[in-house]
Amino acid sequence: MAQARRTFVILGHTAAITPHFTLNDLPASAGRLDILCRCVTAAFCLSHGIRTAVQVYLVLRDQVAVRLEGSRLKRLNPDERSTAALIKRALEALPNVRPGEQCESTPGVFVSLGGLQTVLDKLQAEGIALYLLHEHGKDLRSVEIKEPVAFVLSDHQDFHSSEEALMAGCPRLSLGPVVLHADHCIAIVHNELDRRASQMLQ
């Protein structure tokens, strides 16, 4: 399988880590899983298709990682409910997963035990450059970005001090003077890198 060119790691500080939530009330019963679902949509969905060279890690409460692999994804639709259903299926498979292993719950959706440190270690081992999306960072437009690359961002909460300590060696990138929603950040990163890639082909 070809390596994803772009990776997004989204920290879900309050997201459910069990499948015992209702798809009809994601903000409350699933711990703001709706935010993570919107991030998945922004990362993968195009007007008439999905980005196959993208992967997303949802790090839930620093205990569980759900990875979505664009080259294998099936049944991903641009709405929160259907995305949450895929995550719910992944969490249903979690009891059968041993430490250090992963389970593919549905095509392109993998679940494993482990938090941010585990995900960062894996990405670094794969030679993927890591960047932290943070309001106090260098302007993305002024930084040369080489793919494969991974961007780490938080949900509706700020990064915890322990998370910032883990990522102390990662360069920080800002997307502008205004603090944005996580899914909007992903769309802006895609747009900037798409434009650069298009210019290189001209």
Coordinates of C-alpha atoms in Angstrom, one line a residue:
M1 CA 0.0 0.0 0.0
A2 CA 1.4 3.4 -0.9
Q3 CA 2.2 5.7 1.9
A4 CA -0.2 8.6 2.5
R5 CA 1.2 11.9 1.4
R6 CA -0.8 13.9 4.1
T7 CA -1.7 12.8 7.6
F8 CA -3.9 14.6 10.1
V9 CA -3.7 13.7 13.8
I10 CA -6.7 15.1 15.7
L11 CA -6.8 14.9 19.5
G12 CA -10.3 14.1 20.9
H13 CA -10.0 15.1 24.6
T14 CA -13.6 14.1 25.5
A15 CA -14.5 11.7 22.8
A16 CA -16.2 8.4 23.6
I17 CA -13.8 5.4 23.8
T18 CA -16.7 2.9 24.0
P19 CA -19.5 2.3 21.4
H20 CA -22.2 3.1 24.0
F21 CA -23.4 6.4 22.5
T22 CA -26.3 7.3 20.2
L23 CA -25.7 8.5 16.7
N24 CA -28.6 11.0 17.2
D25 CA -26.7 13.0 19.9
L26 CA -23.0 13.1 19.1
P27 CA -22.1 16.3 21.0
A28 CA -23.4 15.0 24.3
S29 CA -23.5 11.2 24.3
A30 CA -20.3 10.8 22.3
G31 CA -18.2 13.6 24.0
R32 CA -18.1 16.0 21.0
L33 CA -17.4 13.3 18.5
D34 CA -19.2 15.5 16.0
I35 CA -16.1 17.7 15.9
L36 CA -13.9 14.8 14.9
C37 CA -16.4 13.7 12.3
R38 CA -16.3 17.1 10.7
C39 CA -12.5 16.8 10.7
V40 CA -12.7 13.5 8.9
T41 CA -15.0 15.0 6.3
A42 CA -12.6 17.9 5.7
A43 CA -9.6 15.6 5.4
F44 CA -11.1 13.2 2.9
C45 CA -14.1 14.5 1.1
L46 CA -13.9 16.2 -2.3
S47 CA -16.9 17.4 -4.4
H48 CA -17.2 14.1 -6.2
G49 CA -14.9 11.7 -4.4
I50 CA -12.3 11.3 -1.6
R51 CA -8.6 12.0 -1.2
T52 CA -7.0 8.6 -1.4
A53 CA -3.5 9.7 -0.4
V54 CA -4.6 10.9 3.0
Q55 CA -4.8 9.2 6.4
V56 CA -6.4 10.5 9.6
Y57 CA -5.6 9.5 13.2
L58 CA -8.3 10.2 15.8
V59 CA -6.6 10.0 19.2
L60 CA -9.4 9.5 21.7
R61 CA -8.7 10.5 25.3
D62 CA -5.0 9.5 24.8
Q63 CA -6.1 5.9 25.0
V64 CA -7.4 4.8 21.7
A65 CA -6.4 5.5 18.1
V66 CA -8.8 5.2 15.2
R67 CA -7.0 5.4 11.8
L68 CA -8.8 6.1 8.6
E69 CA -6.8 5.2 5.4
G70 CA -8.0 7.0 2.3
S71 CA -6.8 4.4 -0.1
R72 CA -9.0 1.7 1.5
L73 CA -12.0 3.7 2.8
K74 CA -15.5 2.5 1.9
R75 CA -18.9 4.0 2.8
L76 CA -17.5 7.3 3.9
N77 CA -20.1 10.0 3.3
P78 CA -19.9 13.8 4.0
D79 CA -22.2 13.7 7.1
E80 CA -21.4 13.4 10.7
R81 CA -23.7 10.6 11.4
S82 CA -22.4 8.1 8.9
T83 CA -18.8 8.9 9.9
A84 CA -19.7 8.4 13.6
A85 CA -21.2 5.0 12.6
L86 CA -17.8 4.0 11.2
I87 CA -16.1 5.1 14.4
K88 CA -18.7 3.3 16.5
R89 CA -18.0 0.1 14.6
A90 CA -14.3 0.5 15.3
L91 CA -14.9 0.9 19.0
E92 CA -17.1 -2.2 19.0
A93 CA -14.0 -4.1 17.7
L94 CA -11.7 -2.7 20.3
P95 CA -12.2 -5.4 23.0
N96 CA -10.6 -7.9 20.6
V97 CA -7.5 -5.8 20.0
R98 CA -4.3 -6.6 21.9
P99 CA -1.7 -4.0 22.8
G100 CA 0.6 -3.3 19.8
E101 CA -1.9 -4.7 17.3
Q102 CA -4.7 -3.1 15.2
C103 CA -8.0 -4.3 13.9
E104 CA -9.6 -3.2 10.6
S105 CA -13.3 -2.9 11.7
T106 CA -14.5 -1.8 8.2
P107 CA -12.6 -1.2 5.0
G108 CA -10.0 1.5 5.7
V109 CA -10.8 2.0 9.4
F110 CA -8.4 0.6 11.9
V111 CA -8.5 0.7 15.7
S112 CA -5.7 0.2 18.2
L113 CA -4.8 0.9 21.8
G114 CA -2.5 3.7 22.5
G115 CA -2.4 7.5 22.7
L116 CA -0.5 10.4 21.1
Q117 CA 3.0 9.1 22.0
T118 CA 2.3 5.8 20.2
V119 CA 1.0 7.7 17.1
L120 CA 3.9 10.1 17.0
D121 CA 6.4 7.2 17.3
K122 CA 4.8 5.4 14.4
L123 CA 4.8 8.4 12.1
Q124 CA 8.4 9.3 13.0
A125 CA 9.4 5.7 12.3
E126 CA 7.8 6.0 8.9
G127 CA 9.9 9.1 8.1
I128 CA 6.9 11.5 8.1
A129 CA 7.6 15.1 9.0
L130 CA 5.6 16.3 11.9
Y131 CA 4.1 19.8 12.4
L132 CA 1.9 21.1 15.2
L133 CA -1.0 23.4 14.1
H134 CA -0.9 26.1 16.7
E135 CA -2.0 29.8 16.9
H136 CA 1.5 30.7 18.0
G137 CA 3.6 29.4 15.1
K138 CA 5.2 30.4 11.8
D139 CA 2.8 31.2 9.0
L140 CA 2.1 28.1 6.9
R141 CA 2.5 30.2 3.8
S142 CA 6.1 31.1 4.7
V143 CA 7.2 27.5 5.4
E144 CA 8.4 24.9 2.8
I145 CA 6.4 21.7 3.3
K146 CA 7.6 18.4 1.9
E147 CA 5.3 15.4 1.7
P148 CA 4.8 13.0 3.3
V149 CA 3.8 15.2 6.1
A150 CA 1.6 15.0 9.3
F151 CA -0.2 17.8 11.0
V152 CA -1.3 17.5 14.7
L153 CA -4.3 19.6 15.9
S154 CA -6.6 19.7 18.8
D155 CA -10.4 19.5 19.1
H156 CA -12.4 22.3 20.9
Q157 CA -9.9 22.2 23.7
D158 CA -6.4 23.7 23.8
F159 CA -3.5 21.3 23.8
H160 CA -2.8 20.0 27.3
S161 CA 0.7 20.8 28.7
S162 CA 1.6 17.1 28.6
E163 CA 0.7 17.0 24.9
E164 CA 2.8 20.1 24.2
A165 CA 5.7 18.5 26.0
L166 CA 5.4 15.4 23.8
M167 CA 5.5 17.6 20.7
A168 CA 8.1 20.1 21.9
G169 CA 10.4 19.1 19.0
C170 CA 7.7 19.6 16.3
P171 CA 7.7 22.9 14.4
R172 CA 4.6 25.0 15.0
L173 CA 2.5 26.4 12.1
S174 CA -0.1 29.1 12.2
L175 CA -2.9 29.4 9.7
G176 CA -3.6 33.1 10.2
P177 CA -4.5 35.7 12.8
V178 CA -7.9 34.2 13.8
V179 CA -8.4 31.0 15.8
L180 CA -10.4 28.6 13.6
H181 CA -12.4 25.4 14.0
A182 CA -10.3 22.2 13.6
D183 CA -12.1 21.1 10.4
H184 CA -11.6 24.5 8.9
C185 CA -7.8 24.2 9.6
I186 CA -7.7 21.0 7.7
A187 CA -9.4 22.5 4.7
I188 CA -7.0 25.4 4.7
V189 CA -3.9 23.1 4.9
H190 CA -5.3 21.1 2.0
N191 CA -6.0 24.2 -0.1
E192 CA -2.5 25.6 0.5
L193 CA -0.7 22.3 -0.4
D194 CA -3.0 21.7 -3.4
R195 CA -2.1 25.1 -4.7
R196 CA 1.6 24.5 -4.3
A197 CA 1.3 21.1 -6.0
S198 CA -0.6 22.7 -8.9
Q199 CA 2.0 25.4 -9.4
M200 CA 4.8 22.7 -9.5
L201 CA 3.0 21.0 -12.4
Q202 CA 2.8 24.2 -14.5

